[in-house]
């Protein structure tokens, strides 16, 4: 193809810039080669002329490499972006040199050189400029202060003058044309705002006046001025932190959907008006339906909505972002590929349109000759894709139509921006209208009417913005229809209103449910199944994000740890890490995974044992993460990793953790350092705070450390040797039998693996010590009575846990079996849970045939009923009608009789056994 025939720009400049082109080797020049060309020409002519001539020469090289040699789109965009950054750097340097003799150097109050950062927005921020693009710039300086020259200026005035010199250097037209058209209207307050703002001014603007569309604009922002000095790097990191907190929200941000709909509607309306007024601008490949802008909107919308929770999808470049969205599961793989292909096609077409006259236009030419040249410049592959057409122009138009239809369809589907349903009823516009719709939905209870009336006068509802109340009404209206088919519509609707009222303070949650009906359906399903779930969501509203997709995979420790470490790495990069951030990250990760487990549980995907396994693994992972980060915060740590382990007892020890269970923990260390006791004592106290403190991200655990040697009277953290001596009875200070009972359900759940292995060896040695069987049974029976006395049941119902024939009886029987028979049967030492131990005991002949299996089945059923009661809102004891568990109670009684025989009365207990009754209460 003859470039002079295709491009009028090429025809005008082809022989005028040979001296510049000769400075570059074949192919597209690099940033260093562009800088070198400017440096070579600048001594011989003004900087303004140098920049323009280099830019025009680069345009010729781009036309040649793109049209004749099919240069990749990414390289073309990177090359023109390099030119922009080089021009900005030289313009800044030139303007500073002009200001310095009179005004000196701008200084911070501490005397350091103040930094002016040039922020590239839009396509420059993404390093994906088009070949005849304007550049959107925002100028930011780090700190107020004053220059040190003969005529000092405030930093604001100094940098304002700097900007007024830089912009014309780049954008004013001369005989050589322009370098780049510069648009600074994206700065705070637009045209009415100052030309430059301080970092503090920018942060205040974001917090007070920042609008949704500005978050969209700042998503692609990037510092494009040089940041070679340490001060510039610090300023750039500070700017990144301010922008990050403005753009990225920690929750799914579906409020952006409405803002983007409004913005895109305006763009489409303007495109239609422009096409009507200027028919030659009707075929716009950028702003028209299905154009470049809609692909960019698809990518950026998914990033803004999800990027707060998924930092791995944050990427300024559109083509680079698409595979990240696919990898994160936000786009189907084939859709991601087709969008990338469509974007490449449209951008290549846009470039060829601009190559014609170096005009900032995105519309197909109306001249037939230009259109034919344009189609030919797209390459032979275009004709090959449409063999039925004879003219390249026809092939181009067919391909363009197909691409636009695909892109527009994907965009409309994402934004629900298709045609409105003409026959649909008008959405409710008041709570009165919703009350009228209750009866139509079959919810006729007075409770629902009263609850809606109460909501109308609720301070939280009245405090909502008009848009927020509209979203609330839409969600409730849909919720009424969904709740009508629940087991108890009045109760389910009441729970929904409670949740919406609690989480509605952050209106984006209302936008989330208004935009995502499938998430609302999942929410109501959870509320219908569990009052505990309703209370949990009210306490931890951020978890509703997880309702967007149905959870499929079970909890994975490595994924949880990876999430925490990714968040920490991100904060370290922007120097925003501190202990408070660590606490919040662990809590957000914990509650996300707990809620996923809860949703899987309520949908019937998990058994009670699987729920306990996953919750126990989650607790282990959270404690491990807290140990690593908490140790790093210790001011006097003497080693890289602590020689410290956490021993779990009770529910966590037996991997039978439930929702909201307390943790029974003991802390051990093994370190010869002379200050080790004091340092590990301080560390253990700090760790307990890390695990129990309530932050903005929620609460983790309640922790009980009374099972440590000597209980509350003992040290919070114990050496491994002292623990062994205490448990094995070496010396005067020894463990009680009830403490050996507790040891049957103990394991190292976090910390140093070597200490954990040594603890397990001590545990096995303790459990396999020979014991007097009769005395052991008497002591365990005595402790069982003490536990029962501490949990009286004054109802006619059966307490699943503490009543005779309940879960505690099973647990005490298993403990007795282990302590009595482990010396001869090592199989009983393993911490495999009560059900497995009962089965092993029967297989070893320690229980009559069928007794162990029946008791195991009974224990499983009792746990299931307890779990259901917990989900239904039982705060403490779980009670059922006695006849519901008659079969299970009989099986447990048979187990108790087989293990203990005839139970002695309290009067028959020996004096030694009575002494054991004074021991601390065993937590069953």
PDB file of C-alpha atoms in Angstrom, residues 23 29 82 101 150 204-205 252 271 324 395 538 595 666 681 710 744 826 849 854 917:
ATOM      1  CA  UNK A  23      18.281   9.206  14.835  1.00  0.00           C
ATOM      2  CA  UNK A  29      11.667   3.685  19.037  1.00  0.00           C
ATOM      3  CA  UNK A  82       6.291   6.967  25.911  1.00  0.00           C
ATOM      4  CA  UNK A 101      16.502  32.241  38.759  1.00  0.00           C
ATOM      5  CA  UNK A 150      14.952  36.211  45.508  1.00  0.00           C
ATOM      6  CA  UNK A 204     -10.205  16.451  51.262  1.00  0.00           C
ATOM      7  CA  UNK A 205     -11.903  16.867  47.883  1.00  0.00           C
ATOM      8  CA  UNK A 252     -18.827  -4.856  46.363  1.00  0.00           C
ATOM      9  CA  UNK A 271     -23.409  10.823  20.303  1.00  0.00           C
ATOM     10  CA  UNK A 324      -7.323 -10.919  34.866  1.00  0.00           C
ATOM     11  CA  UNK A 395     -15.797  -6.328   4.455  1.00  0.00           C
ATOM     12  CA  UNK A 538     -26.391  -7.630  60.921  1.00  0.00           C
ATOM     13  CA  UNK A 595     -20.111 -16.981  55.888  1.00  0.00           C
ATOM     14  CA  UNK A 666      -2.988 -23.185  76.201  1.00  0.00           C
ATOM     15  CA  UNK A 681       4.357 -13.796  78.343  1.00  0.00           C
ATOM     16  CA  UNK A 710      -2.798 -24.341  87.608  1.00  0.00           C
ATOM     17  CA  UNK A 744      -7.848 -36.500  75.334  1.00  0.00           C
ATOM     18  CA  UNK A 826      -2.274 -47.030  71.414  1.00  0.00           C
ATOM     19  CA  UNK A 849     -21.100 -55.403  70.302  1.00  0.00           C
ATOM     20  CA  UNK A 854     -25.145 -47.024  68.513  1.00  0.00           C
ATOM     21  CA  UNK A 917     -14.775 -32.063  93.254  1.00  0.00           C
TER      22      UNK A 917
END
